[in-house]
CSV table of C-alpha atoms in Angstrom, one decimal:
chain,number,residue,atom,x,y,z
A,1,MET,CA,-13.6,30.0,-0.6
A,2,ALA,CA,-10.3,27.7,-1.1
A,3,ASP,CA,-9.9,26.9,-4.2
A,4,PRO,CA,-10.6,23.5,-5.7
A,5,LEU,CA,-8.2,20.3,-4.4
A,6,GLY,CA,-5.4,20.4,-6.8
A,7,LEU,CA,-6.3,23.9,-8.6
A,8,ALA,CA,-2.8,25.1,-7.3
A,9,GLU,CA,-0.8,22.2,-8.2
A,10,VAL,CA,-2.3,22.1,-11.6
A,11,ARG,CA,-1.8,25.5,-12.9
A,12,ARG,CA,1.5,25.2,-11.3
A,13,ALA,CA,2.4,22.4,-13.5
A,14,LEU,CA,1.4,23.2,-16.5
A,15,GLU,CA,3.3,26.5,-15.8
A,16,GLU,CA,6.5,24.5,-15.4
A,17,ASP,CA,5.9,22.6,-18.8
A,18,ARG,CA,5.3,26.1,-20.6
A,19,ALA,CA,2.4,24.2,-21.2
A,20,ARG,CA,0.5,26.5,-23.7
A,21,GLU,CA,4.4,26.9,-25.8
A,22,ASP,CA,4.6,23.6,-26.7
A,23,VAL,CA,6.6,24.1,-30.7
A,24,THR,CA,6.2,20.6,-31.4
A,25,THR,CA,2.5,20.6,-31.8
A,26,ARG,CA,2.7,24.0,-33.6
A,27,LEU,CA,4.7,21.9,-36.6
A,28,LEU,CA,1.3,20.0,-37.1
A,29,GLY,CA,-0.2,23.4,-38.3
A,30,ALA,CA,-3.6,23.4,-39.5
A,31,ALA,CA,-4.3,19.6,-37.8
A,32,ALA,CA,-3.5,21.2,-34.5
A,33,GLY,CA,-6.7,23.0,-34.1
A,34,ARG,CA,-9.0,19.9,-34.7
A,35,PRO,CA,-11.1,18.1,-32.8
A,36,ALA,CA,-9.3,14.9,-30.9
A,37,SER,CA,-9.9,12.2,-28.0
A,38,ALA,CA,-7.3,11.6,-25.9
A,39,ALA,CA,-8.0,8.0,-23.8
A,40,PHE,CA,-5.9,7.2,-20.3
A,41,VAL,CA,-5.8,3.9,-20.7
A,42,ALA,CA,-4.7,1.5,-17.3
A,43,GLU,CA,-1.3,-0.8,-18.8
A,44,GLY,CA,-1.6,-2.9,-15.3
A,45,ARG,CA,-4.0,-3.4,-11.9
A,46,PHE,CA,-4.1,-1.0,-10.0
A,47,VAL,CA,-6.4,1.6,-8.0
A,48,VAL,CA,-7.7,4.8,-10.1
A,49,ALA,CA,-7.6,8.3,-8.0
A,50,GLY,CA,-6.8,11.5,-9.4
A,51,LEU,CA,-9.4,11.7,-12.5
A,52,PRO,CA,-10.9,15.3,-11.1
A,53,ILE,CA,-7.3,16.5,-11.7
A,54,VAL,CA,-7.3,15.3,-15.0
A,55,GLY,CA,-10.3,16.8,-15.2
A,56,ARG,CA,-9.0,20.7,-14.0
A,57,VAL,CA,-5.8,19.7,-16.2
A,58,TYR,CA,-7.6,20.3,-19.1
A,59,ALA,CA,-10.1,22.9,-18.4
A,60,GLU,CA,-7.5,25.2,-17.2
A,61,LEU,CA,-6.5,24.9,-21.0
A,62,ASP,CA,-9.5,25.1,-22.2
A,63,ARG,CA,-13.3,25.4,-20.8
A,64,ASP,CA,-14.7,23.6,-23.6
A,65,ALA,CA,-12.5,20.5,-23.1
A,66,CYS,CA,-15.5,17.5,-22.0
A,67,LEU,CA,-13.7,15.2,-19.4
A,68,GLU,CA,-15.6,11.7,-19.7
A,69,PRO,CA,-14.9,9.6,-17.3
A,70,VAL,CA,-14.9,5.6,-17.3
A,71,ALA,CA,-13.4,3.9,-14.2
A,72,ARG,CA,-14.8,4.5,-10.8
A,73,GLU,CA,-12.4,6.6,-8.4
A,74,GLY,CA,-11.3,4.3,-6.4
A,75,GLY,CA,-11.9,1.4,-8.0
A,76,TRP,CA,-9.7,-1.3,-8.9
A,77,VAL,CA,-8.7,-1.3,-12.6
A,78,GLU,CA,-7.6,-4.2,-15.0
A,79,PRO,CA,-4.6,-3.7,-18.4
A,80,GLY,CA,-6.4,-2.2,-20.7
A,81,ALA,CA,-9.2,-0.5,-18.6
A,82,LEU,CA,-10.0,2.8,-20.1
A,83,LEU,CA,-10.1,5.6,-17.2
A,84,VAL,CA,-11.2,8.5,-18.9
A,85,ARG,CA,-11.7,10.4,-22.1
A,86,VAL,CA,-10.9,13.8,-23.1
A,87,ARG,CA,-12.6,15.5,-26.2
A,88,ALA,CA,-10.9,19.0,-27.5
A,89,ALA,CA,-8.3,20.5,-29.9
A,90,ALA,CA,-5.8,18.3,-30.7
A,91,VAL,CA,-3.5,21.2,-29.3
A,92,THR,CA,-5.2,21.1,-26.3
A,93,LEU,CA,-4.7,17.2,-25.7
A,94,LEU,CA,-1.1,17.5,-26.1
A,95,ALA,CA,-0.3,20.6,-24.2
A,96,GLY,CA,-1.9,18.6,-21.0
A,97,GLU,CA,-1.3,15.1,-21.8
A,98,ARG,CA,2.3,15.1,-19.8
A,99,VAL,CA,1.2,16.9,-16.8
A,100,ALA,CA,-2.0,14.8,-16.7
A,101,LEU,CA,-0.6,11.2,-17.0
A,102,ASN,CA,2.0,12.8,-14.1
A,103,PHE,CA,-0.8,13.4,-11.8
A,104,LEU,CA,-3.1,10.8,-12.7
A,105,GLN,CA,0.3,8.3,-12.5
A,106,ARG,CA,1.5,9.7,-9.1
A,107,LEU,CA,-2.2,9.5,-7.0
A,108,CYS,CA,-3.1,6.0,-8.4
A,109,GLY,CA,0.0,5.0,-7.3
A,110,VAL,CA,-0.5,6.5,-3.5
A,111,ALA,CA,-3.9,4.9,-3.8
A,112,THR,CA,-2.5,1.5,-4.9
A,113,LEU,CA,-0.6,1.5,-1.9
A,114,THR,CA,-2.4,2.5,0.5
A,115,ARG,CA,-5.4,-0.2,-0.7
A,116,ARG,CA,-3.0,-2.8,-0.3
A,117,ALA,CA,-1.9,-2.1,3.1
A,118,VAL,CA,-5.7,-1.3,3.9
A,119,GLU,CA,-6.4,-4.8,3.1
A,120,ALA,CA,-3.2,-6.3,4.9
A,121,VAL,CA,-5.0,-5.1,8.1
A,122,ALA,CA,-8.6,-6.4,7.3
A,123,GLY,CA,-10.4,-7.5,9.7
A,124,THR,CA,-8.9,-5.5,13.3
A,125,ALA,CA,-10.0,-2.1,14.5
A,126,ALA,CA,-6.8,-0.3,12.6
A,127,ARG,CA,-7.0,2.0,10.2
A,128,ILE,CA,-3.9,3.3,7.7
A,129,THR,CA,-2.6,6.6,7.5
A,130,HIS,CA,0.4,9.1,6.0
A,131,THR,CA,2.9,10.8,7.2
A,132,ARG,CA,4.7,14.4,6.3
A,133,LYS,CA,7.1,12.4,4.1
A,134,THR,CA,5.5,13.5,1.0
A,135,THR,CA,6.3,15.0,-2.5
A,136,PRO,CA,6.9,18.6,-1.6
A,137,GLY,CA,4.3,20.9,-3.4
A,138,LEU,CA,1.8,18.1,-3.9
A,139,ARG,CA,0.5,17.0,0.3
A,140,ALA,CA,-2.8,18.0,-0.4
A,141,LEU,CA,-3.1,15.7,-3.6
A,142,GLU,CA,-1.1,12.7,-1.7
A,143,ARG,CA,-3.3,12.9,1.3
A,144,TYR,CA,-6.3,12.9,-1.0
A,145,ALA,CA,-5.1,9.5,-2.6
A,146,VAL,CA,-4.6,8.0,0.9
A,147,THR,CA,-8.5,8.5,1.6
A,148,VAL,CA,-9.5,7.5,-1.7
A,149,GLY,CA,-7.1,3.9,-0.9
A,150,GLY,CA,-9.2,3.6,2.4
A,151,GLY,CA,-6.5,5.1,4.6
A,152,VAL,CA,-7.3,8.4,7.1
A,153,ALA,CA,-6.0,11.7,6.5
A,154,ASN,CA,-3.5,12.3,9.5
A,155,ARG,CA,-1.3,16.0,10.6
A,156,GLY,CA,-1.1,17.7,6.9
A,157,SER,CA,0.9,20.7,8.4
A,158,LEU,CA,2.6,21.6,12.1
A,159,ALA,CA,0.0,24.0,12.5
A,160,GLU,CA,-2.7,21.6,12.5
A,161,ALA,CA,-2.0,19.2,15.4
A,162,VAL,CA,1.1,19.2,17.9
A,163,LEU,CA,3.4,16.3,17.4
A,164,TRP,CA,6.0,16.1,20.4
A,165,LYS,CA,8.5,14.5,18.6
A,166,ASP,CA,12.4,12.8,19.8
A,167,ASN,CA,14.1,16.5,18.9
A,168,HIS,CA,11.0,18.1,21.3
A,169,TRP,CA,12.1,15.7,23.9
A,170,ALA,CA,16.0,16.1,23.3
A,171,LEU,CA,15.5,20.2,23.5
A,172,LEU,CA,12.9,20.0,26.5
A,173,GLY,CA,15.8,18.2,28.6
A,174,ALA,CA,14.7,17.9,32.5
A,175,GLY,CA,11.6,20.1,31.6
A,176,ASP,CA,8.3,19.2,32.9
A,177,LEU,CA,6.3,17.8,29.9
A,178,ALA,CA,2.8,18.5,31.2
A,179,ALA,CA,3.3,22.2,31.6
A,180,VAL,CA,4.8,22.7,27.9
A,181,LEU,CA,2.2,20.8,26.7
A,182,ALA,CA,-1.0,22.7,29.0
A,183,THR,CA,0.5,25.9,26.9
A,184,ALA,CA,-0.3,24.7,23.8
A,185,PRO,CA,-3.3,26.3,21.9
A,186,PRO,CA,-6.9,25.2,22.8
A,187,GLY,CA,-8.4,22.9,20.6
A,188,VAL,CA,-5.3,21.7,18.9
A,189,PRO,CA,-4.8,17.8,18.7
A,190,VAL,CA,-1.9,16.7,20.7
A,191,VAL,CA,0.6,13.6,20.1
A,192,VAL,CA,3.4,12.6,21.8
A,193,GLU,CA,5.8,10.6,20.3
A,194,VAL,CA,7.4,7.9,22.8
A,195,GLU,CA,10.4,5.3,22.7
A,196,ASP,CA,10.7,3.8,26.2
A,197,GLU,CA,8.8,3.1,28.9
A,198,ALA,CA,9.9,6.5,31.0
A,199,GLN,CA,8.7,8.9,28.0
A,200,LEU,CA,5.2,6.8,27.7
A,201,GLU,CA,4.8,7.3,31.9
A,202,GLN,CA,5.6,11.3,31.4
A,203,ALA,CA,3.0,11.5,28.2
A,204,LEU,CA,0.4,9.8,30.1
A,205,ALA,CA,0.7,11.4,33.5
A,206,ALA,CA,0.3,14.9,31.6
A,207,GLY,CA,-2.9,13.6,30.4
A,208,VAL,CA,-1.8,12.9,27.2
A,209,ARG,CA,-4.6,10.7,24.8
A,210,HIS,CA,-2.7,9.8,21.9
A,211,VAL,CA,0.4,8.2,22.0
A,212,LEU,CA,2.9,7.7,19.1
A,213,ALA,CA,4.8,5.0,19.2
A,214,ASP,CA,8.0,5.1,17.4
A,215,ASN,CA,10.1,2.5,15.9
A,216,GLN,CA,9.3,-0.1,18.4
A,217,PRO,CA,8.2,-3.8,17.9
A,218,PRO,CA,4.8,-5.1,17.4
A,219,GLU,CA,4.9,-6.4,20.9
A,220,ARG,CA,6.3,-3.9,22.6
A,221,VAL,CA,3.6,-2.0,21.1
A,222,ALA,CA,0.9,-4.3,22.5
A,223,ALA,CA,2.6,-3.4,25.9
A,224,TRP,CA,1.6,0.0,25.3
A,225,VAL,CA,-1.2,-0.3,24.2
A,226,ARG,CA,-2.2,-2.1,27.8
A,227,ARG,CA,-0.9,0.2,29.7
A,228,ALA,CA,-2.1,2.8,27.8
A,229,GLY,CA,-5.7,1.2,28.9
A,230,PRO,CA,-8.8,2.4,26.5
A,231,GLY,CA,-8.8,5.9,26.7
A,232,VAL,CA,-5.5,6.4,24.9
A,233,THR,CA,-5.4,6.4,21.3
A,234,VAL,CA,-1.6,4.5,20.2
A,235,GLN,CA,-0.4,5.1,16.9
A,236,ALA,CA,2.2,2.9,15.6
A,237,SER,CA,5.3,4.9,13.4
A,238,GLY,CA,8.7,4.1,11.9
A,239,GLY,CA,9.9,2.1,9.0
A,240,ILE,CA,6.5,-0.1,9.1
A,241,THR,CA,6.1,-2.4,5.3
A,242,ILE,CA,2.5,-3.7,4.2
A,243,GLU,CA,3.9,-7.0,5.0
A,244,GLY,CA,4.3,-5.9,8.6
A,245,ALA,CA,1.5,-3.9,9.3
A,246,ARG,CA,-1.1,-6.5,10.3
A,247,ASP,CA,1.1,-7.2,12.9
A,248,TYR,CA,0.9,-3.9,14.5
A,249,ALA,CA,-3.3,-4.4,14.3
A,250,ARG,CA,-2.6,-6.9,15.8
A,251,ALA,CA,-1.0,-5.6,18.6
A,252,GLY,CA,-3.4,-3.0,19.5
A,253,ALA,CA,-2.3,-0.2,17.1
A,254,ALA,CA,-5.3,1.8,16.2
A,255,LEU,CA,-3.5,3.5,13.3
A,256,ILE,CA,-0.6,2.4,11.7
A,257,SER,CA,1.4,5.3,9.7
A,258,ILE,CA,3.4,4.5,6.5
A,259,GLY,CA,5.8,7.1,5.1
A,260,ALA,CA,5.8,4.3,2.0
A,261,LEU,CA,2.3,5.5,0.8
A,262,THR,CA,3.9,8.5,-0.1
A,263,HIS,CA,7.7,8.6,-0.4
A,264,SER,CA,8.1,5.0,-1.9
A,265,ALA,CA,4.3,4.4,-3.7
A,266,PRO,CA,5.6,3.4,-7.3
A,267,ALA,CA,3.8,5.2,-10.3
A,268,ALA,CA,0.9,3.1,-11.5
A,269,PRO,CA,1.4,2.5,-15.6
A,270,ILE,CA,-1.1,4.7,-17.5
A,271,ARG,CA,-1.0,5.4,-21.3
A,272,CYS,CA,-2.7,8.4,-23.1
A,273,ASP,CA,-3.8,7.7,-26.6
A,274,ILE,CA,-4.5,10.6,-28.7
A,275,HIS,CA,-6.6,10.2,-32.2
A,276,GLU,CA,-8.7,12.5,-34.2
A,277,ALA,CA,-12.4,12.9,-33.1
């Protein structure tokens, strides 16, 4: 059975922070072992994502730690809102504070940026998705945050789908695209990135049902949607901003991938207040 989402990342982060070797908290002496409460509080408006990961942080440090989620995963919160409360010994709360905040701030930031993109294309058939421009080691969690924000999951690794890109075109040279794609593993989705009409025609001739229009203006995407026909998914990608996403949705792109969702999402403003219980 696969590990729960975030477990490996949480363990790695706690080890990185040497959470069980907190030399500062030891100075509190007996006070470090007293029951305490940690409140994670919003300091801005954002979409909540990552509350289960906070639970995993503290469960790794103390099985008896009590997590009390208050906010709703995927919901908007306003400044001052209580997101989650954790009850445990003070030493446990302090040991996990930074790791829990790091995950929560990061995932809330990704979910919030995604929600804004989803809202930007509301009323159209387009769906928002991510790219592989993720933080090394955190891809699974960041993809999760995209879905919490209302986006859809895209290819998560090189093994999940064929994605024929510009460098593959360059290495193919005068080769036959159809013959190459015919050797793809059975059942593996095939997506072909196209940058001009010639590549589009080759992809369609090869029977490709999912093309990625890379770095193209909305009007060209619209023309390629018409050329491809209703049986082909056209995905738009390449430097698309949230402000410009609606133009691509109106052009008929079924999927709009935005790398900024994961590579440029600002951390959500969250603080952690710890007091004796």
